[in-house]
Amino acid sequence: MSGPDEPQWELLPDRPEDFFGLEGEYDVLDLKRKYNSFIRKFKPEKFPEEFQKIRAAYESLNDALRYGEPLPSSQNLQFDWSGESEQPDTELRAEFSGSPDTEPAHAPLNEASGRTQKTSLPERLKTESIQSLYEELQQQASKSPFDYYALAVFSDLLPETKGNFAGWILEGLKVHQEESGLFELLKQYFSQEIPLKQLASLLLKTSRIVNSDRFYYLTEKGWDRLIRHAPFKVFRKTLTNCEANLRDHRVDNLLVFYLHILKPGIWKASQKWIDQIFSEIDAHYEELPYWLEREYYLLDLLRQYRQQRETFLQESAIRATIDRAIRNYSLLPESEADLSFLECQLLLVSYEDDLLTEFPKLDKELLNLRILWELIADDVYERVEVYVEFGESEHRESQIQKLADQLFHENYGKRFQNITEIASTSYVLLFLSSVISIFYLIYRMFSSFWMSLLYIVLIALANFLFFVLAALASNWLRDRYYRAGWRFEIMRFFQTCWLPLDEVADELEALNGTMKDDVEYEELDEIANLMRLDPGLFIYITAQRLLHASH
């Protein structure tokens, strides 16, 4: 394979910590940063096999960290062989790979075969049929964890018992409740595409046997599939029935599970159920792990967006594109959701001026959307970002200086500057005339005190009203020029500069009040504020940055 520098693939799947370079004290966020750095290099569309290995290692380690479980290891899948053999279970899997029809004919255990009970099962498979061994193990009164594992594999190979793999693993867990090998096998089984009817039944059976706080960790992948592909009433009924069987589960595991399942649940569940789950989380918010606070904030914004969604859409192609990206981010697997989000950015960039026209101003609904969009974009950006060279600091400053000149000295900026100069002159003339009038009235006050005082109050009030109206007119004119010209110039600037919007706005604000060519920059701070409150501009700039980062 040609591509990025090779990681230490030999460390997978047994040593995911070492593979990701994690040591000492680390948490979910540290793992995510390491994972993102790997998949930026090994993108799923270019390196599908490598990506799957990295993703599987991340998921196993991430699940263990979130639920406070022992870290995954190949030792978790080792069984007590009860002195039967020293061979690893991988050899047994290889022996099982043949079809039952190709196995040797069944021979009596103690006569024709001449074997003793101490002969290992892999050895017996070479001369005896799977059917006979399955029946023997099934009738055996006392079974080891390995016996249940063997029965599970045999049941999948025999036509009349096919599909009973999980049933035998559950039977084993009923007897050997602390057996980590059986537990991990069942967890991996839940990661498969189990038929939905069978999945709901299996979840319920599992809750009767594994009825502690470990149930959520064990079955999370199964719930993911159920909520995404089954009718919501099936998911809700199954979850309610399962939770009725649980005993002694910890609140923090419950919170981890609910926050995980809410991401697709917000789009599939009833509003009543969503509000109920949020109420449960809010009641225990202080017990929420710190690394889940951002996830909670994102989910709360998704809930608000869902409530405002019908009003937001308004039969607009641009808004439908944004809505589709938000839904796909919540419902699709991570790599597919990232790809969908990037495809959305291509469409948004193509809209250009129409995008700015679609969102002419910021209101409360769009403020929530802007924050939600920013959180999603940041999450995707962390996974798709390659090294992006924004240039030296001096080069960036010169670019922003050029933008400031363009905004202040050209086109609408020049007009606005002339108007503000005329307004400033009128302020001075009005102030001087008012001062002269007041001094004259004070001089006349000795002959007509109350009348002079009334004139002074009226002049002061007229000045106050004039300044208020002038400020309102200035704000109106600034907003009008921003909508008509400045925002389009800023948009063009971001077609070749991929800095974050807030960073450029801060730089413009810092230039306000500075001098160049004997001219003082004015109103740049107000333009910067208008940029920060412009949802259409923010969405366009975000799209440009994401596309540039992902090539």
Coordinates of C-alpha atoms in Angstrom, one line a residue:
M1 CA 0.0 0.0 0.0
S2 CA 1.3 3.5 -0.8
G3 CA 0.2 6.3 1.4
P4 CA 0.9 7.8 4.8
D5 CA 3.6 6.5 7.1
E6 CA 2.6 3.1 8.4
P7 CA 1.4 2.9 12.0
Q8 CA 2.2 -0.1 14.1
W9 CA -0.6 -2.3 12.8
E10 CA 0.7 -5.3 14.7
L11 CA -0.6 -3.7 17.9
L12 CA -4.2 -4.2 16.8
P13 CA -6.5 -5.5 18.0
D14 CA -4.8 -6.6 21.2
R15 CA -3.1 -3.3 22.2
P16 CA -5.3 -0.3 21.1
E17 CA -3.8 1.9 23.8
D18 CA -0.3 1.5 22.5
F19 CA -1.5 1.8 18.9
F20 CA -3.0 5.3 19.6
G21 CA 0.1 6.2 21.7
L22 CA -1.9 6.7 24.9
E23 CA -0.3 6.3 28.3
G24 CA -0.8 7.4 31.9
E25 CA -4.0 9.3 32.7
Y26 CA -6.1 9.9 29.6
D27 CA -9.8 10.3 28.8
V28 CA -12.3 10.1 26.0
L29 CA -11.2 13.5 24.6
D30 CA -7.6 12.5 24.5
L31 CA -8.5 9.3 22.6
K32 CA -10.6 11.2 20.1
R33 CA -7.8 13.6 19.3
K34 CA -5.5 10.7 18.6
Y35 CA -8.2 8.9 16.5
N36 CA -8.8 12.1 14.5
S37 CA -5.1 12.4 13.7
F38 CA -5.0 8.9 12.3
I39 CA -8.1 9.1 10.1
R40 CA -7.0 12.4 8.6
K41 CA -4.3 10.3 7.0
F42 CA -6.2 7.1 6.5
K43 CA -9.5 8.4 5.0
P44 CA -12.1 5.7 4.4
E45 CA -12.5 6.4 0.7
K46 CA -8.7 5.9 0.1
F47 CA -7.8 3.4 2.7
P48 CA -10.9 1.4 3.6
E49 CA -9.3 -1.6 5.2
E50 CA -6.9 0.5 7.3
F51 CA -9.8 2.9 8.3
Q52 CA -11.9 -0.1 9.5
K53 CA -9.0 -1.3 11.7
I54 CA -8.5 2.1 13.2
R55 CA -12.3 2.6 13.7
A56 CA -12.7 -0.8 15.4
A57 CA -9.9 -0.1 17.8
Y58 CA -11.2 3.4 18.6
E59 CA -14.8 2.1 19.2
S60 CA -13.7 -0.7 21.5
L61 CA -11.5 1.7 23.6
N62 CA -14.0 4.5 23.5
D63 CA -16.8 2.3 24.7
A64 CA -14.7 1.0 27.6
L65 CA -13.7 4.6 28.6
R66 CA -17.2 5.9 28.4
Y67 CA -18.7 3.2 30.6
G68 CA -15.8 2.7 32.9
E69 CA -15.2 -0.9 31.8
P70 CA -11.8 -2.7 31.7
L71 CA -9.8 -1.8 28.6
P72 CA -10.3 -4.3 25.7
S73 CA -7.6 -7.0 25.3
S74 CA -7.3 -10.3 23.6
Q75 CA -7.1 -11.8 27.1
N76 CA -10.8 -11.0 27.4
L77 CA -11.6 -13.7 24.8
Q78 CA -9.5 -16.4 26.4
F79 CA -11.3 -19.2 28.2
D80 CA -10.5 -21.7 30.9
W81 CA -9.9 -24.8 28.8
S82 CA -10.2 -27.0 31.9
G83 CA -7.0 -28.8 30.9
E84 CA -8.3 -29.9 27.6
S85 CA -5.8 -28.1 25.4
E86 CA -3.3 -25.3 25.4
Q87 CA -4.4 -24.1 21.9
P88 CA -5.9 -20.7 21.4
D89 CA -9.6 -20.4 20.4
T90 CA -8.4 -19.2 17.0
E91 CA -7.5 -22.7 16.1
L92 CA -10.9 -23.9 17.1
R93 CA -12.4 -21.3 14.9
A94 CA -10.3 -22.6 12.0
E95 CA -11.6 -26.1 12.6
F96 CA -15.1 -24.8 12.6
S97 CA -14.8 -23.1 9.2
G98 CA -15.8 -26.2 7.3
S99 CA -19.4 -27.1 6.5
P100 CA -21.2 -29.8 8.6
D101 CA -21.7 -31.8 5.3
T102 CA -18.0 -32.1 4.8
E103 CA -17.3 -33.5 8.3
P104 CA -16.3 -37.1 8.8
A105 CA -19.1 -39.5 9.6
H106 CA -20.1 -39.7 13.3
A107 CA -18.3 -42.4 15.3
P108 CA -19.1 -43.7 18.8
L109 CA -17.1 -41.7 21.4
N110 CA -15.6 -44.6 23.3
E111 CA -15.6 -47.5 20.8
A112 CA -14.8 -46.9 17.1
S113 CA -13.0 -43.7 17.7
G114 CA -11.1 -45.1 20.7
R115 CA -10.7 -41.5 22.0
T116 CA -10.8 -40.6 25.7
Q117 CA -12.5 -37.7 27.3
K118 CA -9.2 -35.9 27.6
T119 CA -8.8 -35.5 23.9
S120 CA -9.0 -31.8 22.9
L121 CA -12.1 -30.7 20.9
P122 CA -10.1 -29.5 17.9
E123 CA -8.5 -32.9 17.7
R124 CA -11.9 -34.7 17.8
L125 CA -13.2 -32.4 15.1
K126 CA -10.8 -34.1 12.7
T127 CA -12.6 -37.5 12.9
E128 CA -16.0 -36.7 14.4
S129 CA -19.0 -34.8 13.1
I130 CA -20.1 -31.5 14.5
Q131 CA -23.6 -32.9 15.0
S132 CA -22.3 -35.6 17.4
L133 CA -20.1 -33.2 19.4
Y134 CA -22.9 -30.7 19.6
E135 CA -25.3 -33.3 21.0
E136 CA -22.7 -34.5 23.5
L137 CA -22.0 -31.0 24.8
Q138 CA -25.6 -30.2 24.9
Q139 CA -26.3 -33.2 27.2
Q140 CA -23.3 -32.5 29.4
A141 CA -24.5 -31.6 32.9
S142 CA -21.7 -29.2 33.8
K143 CA -20.4 -26.9 31.1
S144 CA -17.3 -24.6 31.1
P145 CA -17.4 -21.2 29.4
F146 CA -15.5 -22.8 26.5
D147 CA -18.2 -25.5 26.2
Y148 CA -20.8 -22.7 25.8
Y149 CA -18.6 -21.0 23.2
A150 CA -18.3 -24.3 21.3
L151 CA -22.0 -24.9 21.4
A152 CA -22.6 -21.3 20.1
V153 CA -20.3 -21.9 17.1
F154 CA -21.7 -25.4 16.4
S155 CA -25.2 -24.0 16.5
D156 CA -24.3 -21.6 13.7
L157 CA -22.9 -24.3 11.6
L158 CA -25.8 -26.8 11.9
P159 CA -28.9 -26.0 9.7
E160 CA -31.5 -27.0 12.3
T161 CA -30.0 -24.8 15.0
K162 CA -28.6 -22.0 12.9
G163 CA -28.9 -18.5 14.4
N164 CA -28.7 -19.7 18.0
F165 CA -25.2 -18.4 18.6
A166 CA -26.3 -15.6 21.0
G167 CA -28.7 -17.9 22.8
W168 CA -25.8 -20.2 23.9
I169 CA -23.6 -17.3 24.9
L170 CA -26.5 -16.0 27.1
E171 CA -26.9 -19.5 28.6
G172 CA -23.2 -19.4 29.4
L173 CA -23.5 -16.0 31.1
K174 CA -26.4 -17.2 33.1
V175 CA -24.1 -19.9 34.7
H176 CA -20.7 -18.0 34.5
Q177 CA -21.8 -14.4 35.2
E178 CA -18.3 -13.0 35.5
E179 CA -16.8 -14.7 32.4
S180 CA -15.3 -11.8 30.3
G181 CA -14.8 -14.0 27.2
L182 CA -18.5 -14.8 26.9
F183 CA -19.4 -11.2 27.7
E184 CA -17.1 -9.7 25.0
L185 CA -18.3 -12.3 22.4
L186 CA -21.9 -11.2 23.0
K187 CA -20.9 -7.5 22.8
Q188 CA -19.3 -8.2 19.4
Y189 CA -22.4 -10.1 18.3
F190 CA -24.5 -7.0 19.0
S191 CA -22.3 -5.1 16.5
Q192 CA -23.6 -7.3 13.7
E193 CA -26.6 -6.6 11.5
I194 CA -29.1 -8.8 13.4
P195 CA -32.7 -8.9 12.0
L196 CA -34.8 -6.3 13.9
K197 CA -37.4 -8.8 15.3
Q198 CA -34.6 -11.1 16.5
L199 CA -32.7 -8.1 17.9
A200 CA -35.6 -6.8 20.0
S201 CA -36.1 -10.3 21.5
L202 CA -32.4 -10.7 22.1
L203 CA -32.2 -7.4 23.9
L204 CA -35.0 -8.4 26.2
K205 CA -33.5 -11.8 26.9
T206 CA -30.1 -10.2 27.7
S207 CA -31.7 -7.8 30.2
R208 CA -33.0 -10.7 32.2
I209 CA -29.5 -12.3 32.5
V210 CA -27.2 -9.2 32.4
N211 CA -29.4 -7.0 34.6
S212 CA -26.7 -4.7 36.0
D213 CA -25.3 -1.4 34.9
R214 CA -23.1 -3.3 32.4
F215 CA -26.2 -3.9 30.2
Y216 CA -25.9 -0.6 28.5
Y217 CA -22.3 -1.1 27.6
L218 CA -23.0 -4.6 26.4
T219 CA -25.9 -3.8 24.1
E220 CA -25.3 -0.2 22.9
K221 CA -24.6 -1.2 19.3
G222 CA -27.8 -3.2 19.2
W223 CA -29.8 -0.1 20.4
D224 CA -28.1 2.0 17.7
R225 CA -29.4 -0.4 15.0
L226 CA -32.9 -0.6 16.6
I227 CA -33.5 3.1 16.9
R228 CA -32.2 3.8 13.4
H229 CA -34.0 1.1 11.5
A230 CA -37.1 0.0 13.5
P231 CA -40.3 2.0 14.1
F232 CA -39.9 4.1 17.2
K233 CA -42.7 2.4 19.1
V234 CA -40.7 -0.9 18.8
F235 CA -37.6 0.8 20.2
R236 CA -39.5 2.5 23.0
K237 CA -41.4 -0.6 24.1
T238 CA -38.2 -2.8 24.0
L239 CA -36.3 -0.2 26.0
T240 CA -39.1 0.1 28.6
N241 CA -39.3 -3.7 29.0
C242 CA -35.5 -4.1 29.3
E243 CA -35.1 -1.3 31.9
A244 CA -37.9 -3.0 34.0
N245 CA -35.5 -6.0 34.4
L246 CA -32.4 -4.0 35.3
R247 CA -31.2 -3.9 38.9
D248 CA -28.5 -1.9 40.6
H249 CA -27.4 0.1 37.5
R250 CA -25.4 3.3 38.1
V251 CA -26.8 6.7 37.1
D252 CA -23.6 7.7 35.2
N253 CA -23.9 4.7 32.9
L254 CA -27.5 5.6 32.3
L255 CA -26.6 9.1 31.4
V256 CA -23.8 7.9 29.0
F257 CA -26.3 5.7 27.2
Y258 CA -29.1 8.2 27.0
L259 CA -26.8 10.9 25.6
H260 CA -25.5 8.4 23.0
I261 CA -29.0 7.3 21.9
L262 CA -30.5 10.8 21.8
K263 CA -28.5 11.8 18.7
P264 CA -30.5 9.6 16.4
G265 CA -33.4 9.6 18.8
I266 CA -34.2 13.3 18.4
W267 CA -35.1 12.6 14.7
K268 CA -37.0 9.3 15.4
A269 CA -38.6 9.7 18.8
S270 CA -41.8 11.4 19.9
Q271 CA -41.4 14.9 21.4
K272 CA -42.8 13.5 24.7
W273 CA -40.1 10.8 24.9
I274 CA -37.4 13.3 24.1
D275 CA -38.5 15.7 26.8
Q276 CA -38.7 12.8 29.3
I277 CA -35.1 11.8 28.6
F278 CA -33.9 15.3 28.8
S279 CA -35.7 15.7 32.1
E280 CA -33.9 12.6 33.4
I281 CA -30.5 13.9 32.3
D282 CA -31.2 17.4 33.7
A283 CA -32.2 15.8 37.1
H284 CA -28.7 14.3 37.3
Y285 CA -26.8 17.0 35.4
E286 CA -24.2 17.5 38.2
E287 CA -23.2 13.8 37.8
L288 CA -22.6 14.2 34.1
P289 CA -18.9 13.5 33.2
Y290 CA -17.2 16.7 32.0
W291 CA -16.4 15.3 28.6
L292 CA -20.2 14.8 28.0
E293 CA -21.1 18.5 28.6
R294 CA -20.4 19.5 25.0
E295 CA -22.4 16.5 23.7
Y296 CA -25.3 17.6 25.9
Y297 CA -25.1 21.2 24.6
L298 CA -25.1 19.9 21.0
L299 CA -28.1 17.6 21.6
D300 CA -30.0 20.4 23.3
L301 CA -29.4 22.6 20.2
L302 CA -30.6 19.7 18.0
R303 CA -33.8 19.5 20.1
Q304 CA -34.4 23.2 19.7
Y305 CA -33.8 22.9 15.9
R306 CA -36.2 20.1 15.6
Q307 CA -38.9 22.2 17.3
Q308 CA -38.2 25.1 14.9
R309 CA -37.6 23.0 11.8
E310 CA -40.9 23.4 10.0
T311 CA -40.6 27.2 10.3
F312 CA -37.0 27.2 9.3
L313 CA -37.4 25.2 6.0
Q314 CA -39.9 27.5 4.2
E315 CA -39.7 25.5 0.9
S316 CA -36.1 26.8 0.3
A317 CA -33.5 24.7 -1.5
I318 CA -30.7 26.3 0.5
R319 CA -32.4 25.6 3.9
A320 CA -33.3 22.0 2.7
T321 CA -29.6 21.5 2.0
I322 CA -28.6 22.6 5.5
D323 CA -31.4 20.5 7.1
R324 CA -30.3 17.4 5.3
A325 CA -26.7 17.8 6.5
I326 CA -27.9 18.2 10.1
R327 CA -30.1 15.1 9.9
N328 CA -27.4 13.0 8.2
Y329 CA -24.9 14.1 10.9
S330 CA -27.2 12.7 13.5
L331 CA -28.4 9.5 11.7
L332 CA -25.6 8.2 9.5
P333 CA -22.4 6.4 10.6
E334 CA -19.6 8.9 11.2
S335 CA -17.6 8.5 8.0
E336 CA -20.8 8.7 5.9
A337 CA -22.1 11.7 7.9
D338 CA -18.8 13.5 7.3
L339 CA -18.9 12.9 3.6
S340 CA -22.5 14.1 3.5
F341 CA -21.6 17.2 5.4
L342 CA -18.8 18.0 3.0
E343 CA -21.0 17.5 0.0
C344 CA -23.4 20.0 1.6
Q345 CA -20.6 22.5 1.7
L346 CA -20.0 22.2 -2.0
L347 CA -23.7 23.1 -2.6
L348 CA -23.6 26.0 -0.2
V349 CA -20.5 27.5 -1.8
S350 CA -22.2 27.2 -5.2
Y351 CA -25.1 29.3 -4.0
E352 CA -22.8 32.2 -3.2
D353 CA -24.9 35.5 -3.3
D354 CA -28.1 33.5 -2.9
L355 CA -26.8 32.2 0.4
L356 CA -26.3 35.7 1.7
T357 CA -29.7 36.8 0.5
E358 CA -31.4 33.8 2.1
F359 CA -30.2 34.9 5.6
P360 CA -30.2 38.7 5.6
K361 CA -30.2 39.1 9.4
L362 CA -29.7 37.2 12.6
D363 CA -32.7 36.4 14.8
K364 CA -33.0 34.0 17.8
E365 CA -33.8 31.0 15.6
L366 CA -30.8 31.6 13.4
L367 CA -28.5 32.2 16.4
N368 CA -29.3 28.7 17.6
L369 CA -28.7 27.3 14.1
R370 CA -25.4 29.2 13.8
I371 CA -24.1 27.7 17.1
L372 CA -25.3 24.2 16.1
W373 CA -23.7 24.5 12.7
E374 CA -20.5 25.7 14.2
L375 CA -20.4 22.7 16.6
I376 CA -21.0 20.2 13.8
A377 CA -18.5 21.9 11.5
D378 CA -15.8 21.9 14.2
D379 CA -16.4 18.2 14.8
V380 CA -16.2 17.3 11.1
Y381 CA -13.2 19.6 10.7
E382 CA -11.2 17.8 13.4
R383 CA -11.5 14.6 11.3
V384 CA -11.0 15.9 7.8
E385 CA -8.4 18.6 8.4
V386 CA -5.1 18.3 6.7
Y387 CA -2.3 20.7 7.4
V388 CA -3.5 24.0 6.1
E389 CA -1.0 26.8 5.5
F390 CA -2.6 30.1 6.2
G391 CA 0.7 32.0 5.7
E392 CA 3.0 33.9 8.0
S393 CA 1.4 36.2 10.5
E394 CA 2.7 39.2 8.6
H395 CA 1.1 38.0 5.4
R396 CA -2.2 37.5 7.2
E397 CA -2.1 40.9 8.7
S398 CA -1.4 42.4 5.2
Q399 CA -4.4 40.5 3.8
I400 CA -6.7 41.8 6.6
Q401 CA -5.2 45.3 6.2
K402 CA -6.1 45.1 2.5
L403 CA -9.6 44.1 3.3
A404 CA -9.9 47.0 5.8
D405 CA -8.8 49.4 3.0
Q406 CA -11.3 48.0 0.6
L407 CA -14.1 48.3 3.1
F408 CA -13.2 51.8 4.3
H409 CA -11.8 53.5 1.2
E410 CA -13.6 52.0 -1.8
N411 CA -17.2 51.9 -3.1
Y412 CA -19.7 51.8 -0.2
G413 CA -16.9 52.6 2.3
K414 CA -16.0 55.8 0.6
R415 CA -19.6 56.9 0.4
F416 CA -20.2 56.0 4.1
Q417 CA -17.0 57.9 5.0
N418 CA -18.2 61.1 3.1
I419 CA -21.6 60.9 4.8
T420 CA -20.1 60.5 8.3
E421 CA -17.8 63.4 7.6
I422 CA -20.8 65.6 6.7
A423 CA -22.7 64.3 9.7
S424 CA -19.7 65.1 12.0
T425 CA -19.5 68.6 10.6
S426 CA -23.2 69.1 11.2
Y427 CA -22.8 67.9 14.8
V428 CA -20.1 70.5 15.4
L429 CA -22.1 73.3 13.8
L430 CA -25.2 72.3 15.8
F431 CA -23.2 72.1 19.0
L432 CA -21.6 75.6 18.5
S433 CA -24.9 77.2 17.6
S434 CA -26.5 75.6 20.7
V435 CA -23.7 76.9 22.9
I436 CA -24.0 80.4 21.5
S437 CA -27.8 80.3 22.0
I438 CA -27.5 79.1 25.6
F439 CA -24.9 81.9 26.5
Y440 CA -27.2 84.5 24.9
L441 CA -30.2 83.2 26.9
I442 CA -28.2 83.2 30.1
Y443 CA -27.3 86.8 29.4
R444 CA -31.0 87.5 29.0
M445 CA -32.0 85.4 32.0
F446 CA -31.8 88.4 34.3
S447 CA -34.6 90.1 32.5
S448 CA -36.8 87.0 31.9
F449 CA -35.5 84.1 34.0
W450 CA -38.2 81.5 33.5
M451 CA -38.6 82.1 29.8
S452 CA -34.8 81.9 29.3
L453 CA -34.7 78.6 31.3
L454 CA -37.4 77.2 29.2
Y455 CA -35.5 78.0 26.0
I456 CA -32.3 76.4 27.4
V457 CA -34.2 73.2 28.2
L458 CA -35.8 73.1 24.7
I459 CA -32.4 73.6 23.0
A460 CA -30.9 70.8 25.1
L461 CA -33.8 68.5 24.3
A462 CA -33.6 69.4 20.6
N463 CA -29.9 68.6 20.7
F464 CA -30.5 65.2 22.4
L465 CA -33.2 64.2 19.9
F466 CA -31.0 65.3 17.0
F467 CA -28.1 63.1 18.2
V468 CA -30.4 60.1 18.8
L469 CA -31.9 60.4 15.4
A470 CA -28.5 60.9 13.8
A471 CA -27.2 57.7 15.6
L472 CA -30.3 55.8 14.4
A473 CA -29.8 57.1 10.9
S474 CA -26.1 56.2 11.0
N475 CA -26.9 52.6 12.2
W476 CA -29.5 52.2 9.4
L477 CA -27.1 53.5 6.8
R478 CA -24.3 51.2 8.1
D479 CA -26.6 48.2 8.0
R480 CA -27.8 49.1 4.5
Y481 CA -24.3 49.5 3.2
Y482 CA -23.3 46.3 4.8
R483 CA -26.2 44.3 3.2
A484 CA -25.7 46.1 -0.1
G485 CA -22.0 45.9 -0.5
W486 CA -19.6 45.2 2.4
R487 CA -20.7 41.6 3.0
F488 CA -20.2 40.7 -0.7
E489 CA -16.7 42.1 -0.6
I490 CA -16.0 40.2 2.6
M491 CA -17.4 37.0 1.0
R492 CA -15.0 37.5 -2.0
F493 CA -12.1 38.0 0.5
F494 CA -12.8 34.6 2.1
Q495 CA -12.7 32.8 -1.3
T496 CA -8.9 33.1 -1.1
C497 CA -8.4 33.4 2.7
W498 CA -9.5 30.5 4.9
L499 CA -9.2 32.0 8.3
P500 CA -12.0 31.7 10.8
L501 CA -14.6 34.5 10.6
D502 CA -14.1 35.5 14.2
E503 CA -10.4 35.8 13.8
V504 CA -10.8 38.2 10.8
A505 CA -13.5 40.2 12.7
D506 CA -11.2 40.5 15.7
E507 CA -8.4 41.8 13.4
L508 CA -10.7 44.4 11.8
E509 CA -11.9 45.5 15.2
A510 CA -8.3 46.0 16.3
L511 CA -7.6 48.3 13.3
N512 CA -10.5 50.6 14.3
G513 CA -9.2 54.0 15.3
T514 CA -5.8 53.5 13.7
M515 CA -4.4 55.9 11.2
K516 CA -3.2 55.3 7.6
D517 CA -2.3 58.1 5.1
D518 CA -3.6 60.7 7.6
V519 CA -7.0 59.0 7.6
E520 CA -8.4 57.4 10.7
Y521 CA -10.2 54.1 10.3
E522 CA -13.7 54.3 11.6
E523 CA -16.7 52.0 11.9
L524 CA -14.5 48.8 11.4
D525 CA -15.5 47.7 14.9
E526 CA -19.2 47.9 13.8
I527 CA -18.5 46.1 10.6
A528 CA -16.8 43.4 12.6
N529 CA -19.9 43.0 14.8
L530 CA -22.2 42.8 11.8
M531 CA -19.9 40.0 10.4
R532 CA -20.3 38.0 13.6
L533 CA -24.1 38.3 13.5
D534 CA -24.4 37.4 9.8
P535 CA -25.5 33.7 9.5
G536 CA -25.3 33.6 5.7
L537 CA -21.7 34.8 5.7
F538 CA -20.8 32.4 8.5
I539 CA -22.2 29.4 6.7
Y540 CA -20.4 30.4 3.5
I541 CA -17.0 30.9 5.2
T542 CA -17.4 27.6 7.1
A543 CA -18.0 25.8 3.8
Q544 CA -15.0 27.4 2.2
R545 CA -12.7 26.4 5.2
L546 CA -14.0 22.8 5.3
L547 CA -13.6 22.3 1.6
H548 CA -10.1 23.7 1.6
A549 CA -9.1 21.6 4.6
S550 CA -10.4 18.4 3.0
H551 CA -9.2 19.2 -0.5

